[in-house]
Amino acid sequence: MKTQPDSDAVGTLLRHVLDLLEGDVAAVYRDQGLPEYRPRFSPVVRVLAAEGPLSIRDLAAAIGVTHSAASQTAAQMSRAGLVTHASDPGDHRRRLVALTPKARALLPRISEEWKATAAAMADLDAELSTPLGLLLKEAAEALHRRPLRERIAERSR
């Protein structure tokens, strides 16, 4: 029985690699006694710690995800007691996401894990023909220039 996704099924393979990476980082947090903390929270925590409270739109732009993804992550973080949502004093129609004291207390642990993960990724990159982060960035840039949909349409003519 085959245990690895087909190399031609790129989407499946990307999800598989992401599951492996995120699963291991989540296990590190569980081992540290933080079972509710998700790897996807760290970019949000890091941006909010550096920038202060942000709207979902600004948060999404800062971490490079869609508005919907940022909103869902902020909602999960709110349920975990890591962020609050409050009205923007300058524009009451806008809601800002801010770190809670609980999240601020976790900053040293999150920072240490981030550094350890970066070092572990450097170890992984040493085994690869191209560093994974660079390859993914290159792929994203190429797809922004010419989306896969357009490429498929050209091939199906």
PDB file of C-alpha atoms in Angstrom:
ATOM      1  CA  MET A   1       0.000   0.000   0.000  1.00  0.00           C
ATOM      2  CA  LYS A   2       1.234   3.480  -0.913  1.00  0.00           C
ATOM      3  CA  THR A   3       1.825   5.803   2.070  1.00  0.00           C
ATOM      4  CA  GLN A   4       2.911   8.954   0.232  1.00  0.00           C
ATOM      5  CA  PRO A   5       0.744  11.112  -2.066  1.00  0.00           C
ATOM      6  CA  ASP A   6       1.377  10.865  -5.796  1.00  0.00           C
ATOM      7  CA  SER A   7       3.967  13.471  -6.826  1.00  0.00           C
ATOM      8  CA  ASP A   8       1.654  14.613  -9.644  1.00  0.00           C
ATOM      9  CA  ALA A   9      -1.104  15.389  -7.102  1.00  0.00           C
ATOM     10  CA  VAL A  10       0.609  18.593  -6.008  1.00  0.00           C
ATOM     11  CA  GLY A  11      -2.277  19.911  -3.889  1.00  0.00           C
ATOM     12  CA  THR A  12      -2.511  16.645  -1.985  1.00  0.00           C
ATOM     13  CA  LEU A  13       1.261  16.578  -1.541  1.00  0.00           C
ATOM     14  CA  LEU A  14       1.329  20.188  -0.263  1.00  0.00           C
ATOM     15  CA  ARG A  15      -1.431  19.409   2.267  1.00  0.00           C
ATOM     16  CA  HIS A  16       0.451  16.273   3.342  1.00  0.00           C
ATOM     17  CA  VAL A  17       3.695  18.213   3.922  1.00  0.00           C
ATOM     18  CA  LEU A  18       1.796  20.973   5.739  1.00  0.00           C
ATOM     19  CA  ASP A  19       0.067  18.371   7.944  1.00  0.00           C
ATOM     20  CA  LEU A  20       3.451  16.836   8.802  1.00  0.00           C
ATOM     21  CA  LEU A  21       5.000  20.227   9.640  1.00  0.00           C
ATOM     22  CA  GLU A  22       2.031  21.616  11.594  1.00  0.00           C
ATOM     23  CA  GLY A  23       1.439  18.327  13.390  1.00  0.00           C
ATOM     24  CA  ASP A  24       4.964  18.282  14.744  1.00  0.00           C
ATOM     25  CA  VAL A  25       4.894  21.934  15.830  1.00  0.00           C
ATOM     26  CA  ALA A  26       1.518  21.368  17.515  1.00  0.00           C
ATOM     27  CA  ALA A  27       3.029  18.370  19.327  1.00  0.00           C
ATOM     28  CA  VAL A  28       5.816  20.608  20.649  1.00  0.00           C
ATOM     29  CA  TYR A  29       3.204  22.983  22.085  1.00  0.00           C
ATOM     30  CA  ARG A  30       1.259  20.057  23.602  1.00  0.00           C
ATOM     31  CA  ASP A  31       4.504  18.795  25.153  1.00  0.00           C
ATOM     32  CA  GLN A  32       4.976  22.278  26.656  1.00  0.00           C
ATOM     33  CA  GLY A  33       1.535  22.107  28.262  1.00  0.00           C
ATOM     34  CA  LEU A  34      -0.200  24.300  25.663  1.00  0.00           C
ATOM     35  CA  PRO A  35      -2.653  21.916  23.975  1.00  0.00           C
ATOM     36  CA  GLU A  36      -4.977  24.747  22.834  1.00  0.00           C
ATOM     37  CA  TYR A  37      -2.190  26.651  21.068  1.00  0.00           C
ATOM     38  CA  ARG A  38      -2.034  26.138  17.286  1.00  0.00           C
ATOM     39  CA  PRO A  39       0.982  26.759  15.036  1.00  0.00           C
ATOM     40  CA  ARG A  40      -1.147  29.122  12.911  1.00  0.00           C
ATOM     41  CA  PHE A  41      -1.444  31.420  15.956  1.00  0.00           C
ATOM     42  CA  SER A  42       2.266  32.328  16.045  1.00  0.00           C
ATOM     43  CA  PRO A  43       2.333  34.712  13.051  1.00  0.00           C
ATOM     44  CA  VAL A  44      -0.693  36.524  14.520  1.00  0.00           C
ATOM     45  CA  VAL A  45       0.889  36.730  17.972  1.00  0.00           C
ATOM     46  CA  ARG A  46       4.180  37.976  16.528  1.00  0.00           C
ATOM     47  CA  VAL A  47       2.498  40.692  14.424  1.00  0.00           C
ATOM     48  CA  LEU A  48       0.214  41.875  17.230  1.00  0.00           C
ATOM     49  CA  ALA A  49       3.132  41.925  19.682  1.00  0.00           C
ATOM     50  CA  ALA A  50       5.136  44.089  17.282  1.00  0.00           C
ATOM     51  CA  GLU A  51       2.371  46.305  15.859  1.00  0.00           C
ATOM     52  CA  GLY A  52      -0.257  46.441  18.582  1.00  0.00           C
ATOM     53  CA  PRO A  53      -3.989  46.021  17.933  1.00  0.00           C
ATOM     54  CA  LEU A  54      -4.996  45.650  14.270  1.00  0.00           C
ATOM     55  CA  SER A  55      -8.164  45.261  12.247  1.00  0.00           C
ATOM     56  CA  ILE A  56      -8.735  41.860  10.643  1.00  0.00           C
ATOM     57  CA  ARG A  57      -7.971  43.407   7.242  1.00  0.00           C
ATOM     58  CA  ASP A  58      -4.647  44.818   8.435  1.00  0.00           C
ATOM     59  CA  LEU A  59      -3.818  41.599  10.279  1.00  0.00           C
ATOM     60  CA  ALA A  60      -4.538  39.523   7.164  1.00  0.00           C
ATOM     61  CA  ALA A  61      -2.267  41.749   5.079  1.00  0.00           C
ATOM     62  CA  ALA A  62       0.506  41.635   7.687  1.00  0.00           C
ATOM     63  CA  ILE A  63       0.606  37.836   7.858  1.00  0.00           C
ATOM     64  CA  GLY A  64      -0.170  37.208   4.191  1.00  0.00           C
ATOM     65  CA  VAL A  65      -3.502  35.394   4.411  1.00  0.00           C
ATOM     66  CA  THR A  66      -7.062  36.093   3.302  1.00  0.00           C
ATOM     67  CA  HIS A  67      -9.448  38.170   5.400  1.00  0.00           C
ATOM     68  CA  SER A  68     -11.485  35.019   6.013  1.00  0.00           C
ATOM     69  CA  ALA A  69      -8.451  33.042   7.225  1.00  0.00           C
ATOM     70  CA  ALA A  70      -7.386  35.858   9.559  1.00  0.00           C
ATOM     71  CA  SER A  71     -10.921  36.174  10.909  1.00  0.00           C
ATOM     72  CA  GLN A  72     -11.201  32.422  11.560  1.00  0.00           C
ATOM     73  CA  THR A  73      -7.801  32.314  13.254  1.00  0.00           C
ATOM     74  CA  ALA A  74      -8.667  35.343  15.420  1.00  0.00           C
ATOM     75  CA  ALA A  75     -11.943  33.655  16.424  1.00  0.00           C
ATOM     76  CA  GLN A  76     -10.069  30.476  17.429  1.00  0.00           C
ATOM     77  CA  MET A  77      -7.558  32.558  19.357  1.00  0.00           C
ATOM     78  CA  SER A  78     -10.371  34.424  21.096  1.00  0.00           C
ATOM     79  CA  ARG A  79     -11.916  31.119  22.218  1.00  0.00           C
ATOM     80  CA  ALA A  80      -8.475  30.138  23.583  1.00  0.00           C
ATOM     81  CA  GLY A  81      -8.291  33.434  25.502  1.00  0.00           C
ATOM     82  CA  LEU A  82      -5.348  34.765  23.469  1.00  0.00           C
ATOM     83  CA  VAL A  83      -6.936  37.780  21.754  1.00  0.00           C
ATOM     84  CA  THR A  84      -9.767  40.208  22.327  1.00  0.00           C
ATOM     85  CA  HIS A  85     -11.912  42.110  19.847  1.00  0.00           C
ATOM     86  CA  ALA A  86     -12.746  45.739  20.611  1.00  0.00           C
ATOM     87  CA  SER A  87     -14.072  48.746  18.762  1.00  0.00           C
ATOM     88  CA  ASP A  88     -11.484  51.030  17.211  1.00  0.00           C
ATOM     89  CA  PRO A  89     -11.585  54.317  19.176  1.00  0.00           C
ATOM     90  CA  GLY A  90     -10.998  56.206  15.919  1.00  0.00           C
ATOM     91  CA  ASP A  91     -13.697  54.358  13.931  1.00  0.00           C
ATOM     92  CA  HIS A  92     -16.350  52.533  15.939  1.00  0.00           C
ATOM     93  CA  ARG A  93     -17.412  50.562  12.845  1.00  0.00           C
ATOM     94  CA  ARG A  94     -14.031  48.826  12.841  1.00  0.00           C
ATOM     95  CA  ARG A  95     -13.054  46.111  15.308  1.00  0.00           C
ATOM     96  CA  LEU A  96      -9.480  45.624  16.441  1.00  0.00           C
ATOM     97  CA  VAL A  97      -7.796  42.399  17.488  1.00  0.00           C
ATOM     98  CA  ALA A  98      -5.407  42.684  20.444  1.00  0.00           C
ATOM     99  CA  LEU A  99      -3.357  40.252  22.515  1.00  0.00           C
ATOM    100  CA  THR A 100      -4.631  39.353  25.970  1.00  0.00           C
ATOM    101  CA  PRO A 101      -2.410  39.249  29.056  1.00  0.00           C
ATOM    102  CA  LYS A 102      -2.465  35.438  28.710  1.00  0.00           C
ATOM    103  CA  ALA A 103      -0.951  35.697  25.206  1.00  0.00           C
ATOM    104  CA  ARG A 104       1.620  38.270  26.339  1.00  0.00           C
ATOM    105  CA  ALA A 105       2.698  35.909  29.126  1.00  0.00           C
ATOM    106  CA  LEU A 106       3.298  33.209  26.496  1.00  0.00           C
ATOM    107  CA  LEU A 107       5.484  35.441  24.275  1.00  0.00           C
ATOM    108  CA  PRO A 108       8.822  34.102  25.596  1.00  0.00           C
ATOM    109  CA  ARG A 109       7.743  30.496  24.998  1.00  0.00           C
ATOM    110  CA  ILE A 110       6.328  31.295  21.573  1.00  0.00           C
ATOM    111  CA  SER A 111       9.504  33.142  20.621  1.00  0.00           C
ATOM    112  CA  GLU A 112      11.705  30.240  21.745  1.00  0.00           C
ATOM    113  CA  GLU A 113       9.595  27.740  19.798  1.00  0.00           C
ATOM    114  CA  TRP A 114       9.719  30.024  16.726  1.00  0.00           C
ATOM    115  CA  LYS A 115      13.531  30.097  16.910  1.00  0.00           C
ATOM    116  CA  ALA A 116      13.731  26.334  17.416  1.00  0.00           C
ATOM    117  CA  THR A 117      11.369  25.742  14.497  1.00  0.00           C
ATOM    118  CA  ALA A 118      13.418  28.051  12.260  1.00  0.00           C
ATOM    119  CA  ALA A 119      16.562  26.107  13.188  1.00  0.00           C
ATOM    120  CA  ALA A 120      14.806  22.792  12.542  1.00  0.00           C
ATOM    121  CA  MET A 121      13.634  24.086   9.162  1.00  0.00           C
ATOM    122  CA  ALA A 122      17.233  25.021   8.343  1.00  0.00           C
ATOM    123  CA  ASP A 123      18.164  21.403   9.129  1.00  0.00           C
ATOM    124  CA  LEU A 124      15.396  20.188   6.822  1.00  0.00           C
ATOM    125  CA  ASP A 125      16.417  22.659   4.100  1.00  0.00           C
ATOM    126  CA  ALA A 126      19.959  21.248   4.222  1.00  0.00           C
ATOM    127  CA  GLU A 127      18.504  17.911   3.089  1.00  0.00           C
ATOM    128  CA  LEU A 128      16.562  19.442   0.199  1.00  0.00           C
ATOM    129  CA  SER A 129      17.744  20.537  -3.231  1.00  0.00           C
ATOM    130  CA  THR A 130      16.139  23.959  -2.643  1.00  0.00           C
ATOM    131  CA  PRO A 131      15.084  25.503   0.684  1.00  0.00           C
ATOM    132  CA  LEU A 132      11.359  24.822   1.094  1.00  0.00           C
ATOM    133  CA  GLY A 133      10.426  28.390   2.033  1.00  0.00           C
ATOM    134  CA  LEU A 134      12.213  29.823  -0.993  1.00  0.00           C
ATOM    135  CA  LEU A 135      10.578  27.310  -3.334  1.00  0.00           C
ATOM    136  CA  LEU A 136       7.112  28.049  -1.943  1.00  0.00           C
ATOM    137  CA  LYS A 137       7.681  31.805  -2.203  1.00  0.00           C
ATOM    138  CA  GLU A 138       8.896  31.380  -5.778  1.00  0.00           C
ATOM    139  CA  ALA A 139       5.827  29.261  -6.618  1.00  0.00           C
ATOM    140  CA  ALA A 140       3.463  31.828  -5.059  1.00  0.00           C
ATOM    141  CA  GLU A 141       5.070  34.659  -7.018  1.00  0.00           C
ATOM    142  CA  ALA A 142       4.827  32.699 -10.286  1.00  0.00           C
ATOM    143  CA  LEU A 143       1.147  31.950  -9.614  1.00  0.00           C
ATOM    144  CA  HIS A 144       0.454  35.623  -8.881  1.00  0.00           C
ATOM    145  CA  ARG A 145       2.054  36.524 -12.197  1.00  0.00           C
ATOM    146  CA  ARG A 146       0.102  33.856 -14.096  1.00  0.00           C
ATOM    147  CA  PRO A 147      -2.531  31.857 -12.184  1.00  0.00           C
ATOM    148  CA  LEU A 148      -2.829  28.104 -12.580  1.00  0.00           C
ATOM    149  CA  ARG A 149      -6.347  28.576 -13.969  1.00  0.00           C
ATOM    150  CA  GLU A 150      -4.875  30.545 -16.866  1.00  0.00           C
ATOM    151  CA  ARG A 151      -2.172  27.933 -17.387  1.00  0.00           C
ATOM    152  CA  ILE A 152      -4.762  25.130 -17.429  1.00  0.00           C
ATOM    153  CA  ALA A 153      -6.912  27.025 -19.932  1.00  0.00           C
ATOM    154  CA  GLU A 154      -3.917  27.431 -22.243  1.00  0.00           C
ATOM    155  CA  ARG A 155      -3.212  23.681 -22.113  1.00  0.00           C
ATOM    156  CA  SER A 156      -6.817  22.636 -22.654  1.00  0.00           C
ATOM    157  CA  ARG A 157      -7.223  24.566 -25.917  1.00  0.00           C
TER     158      ARG A 157
END
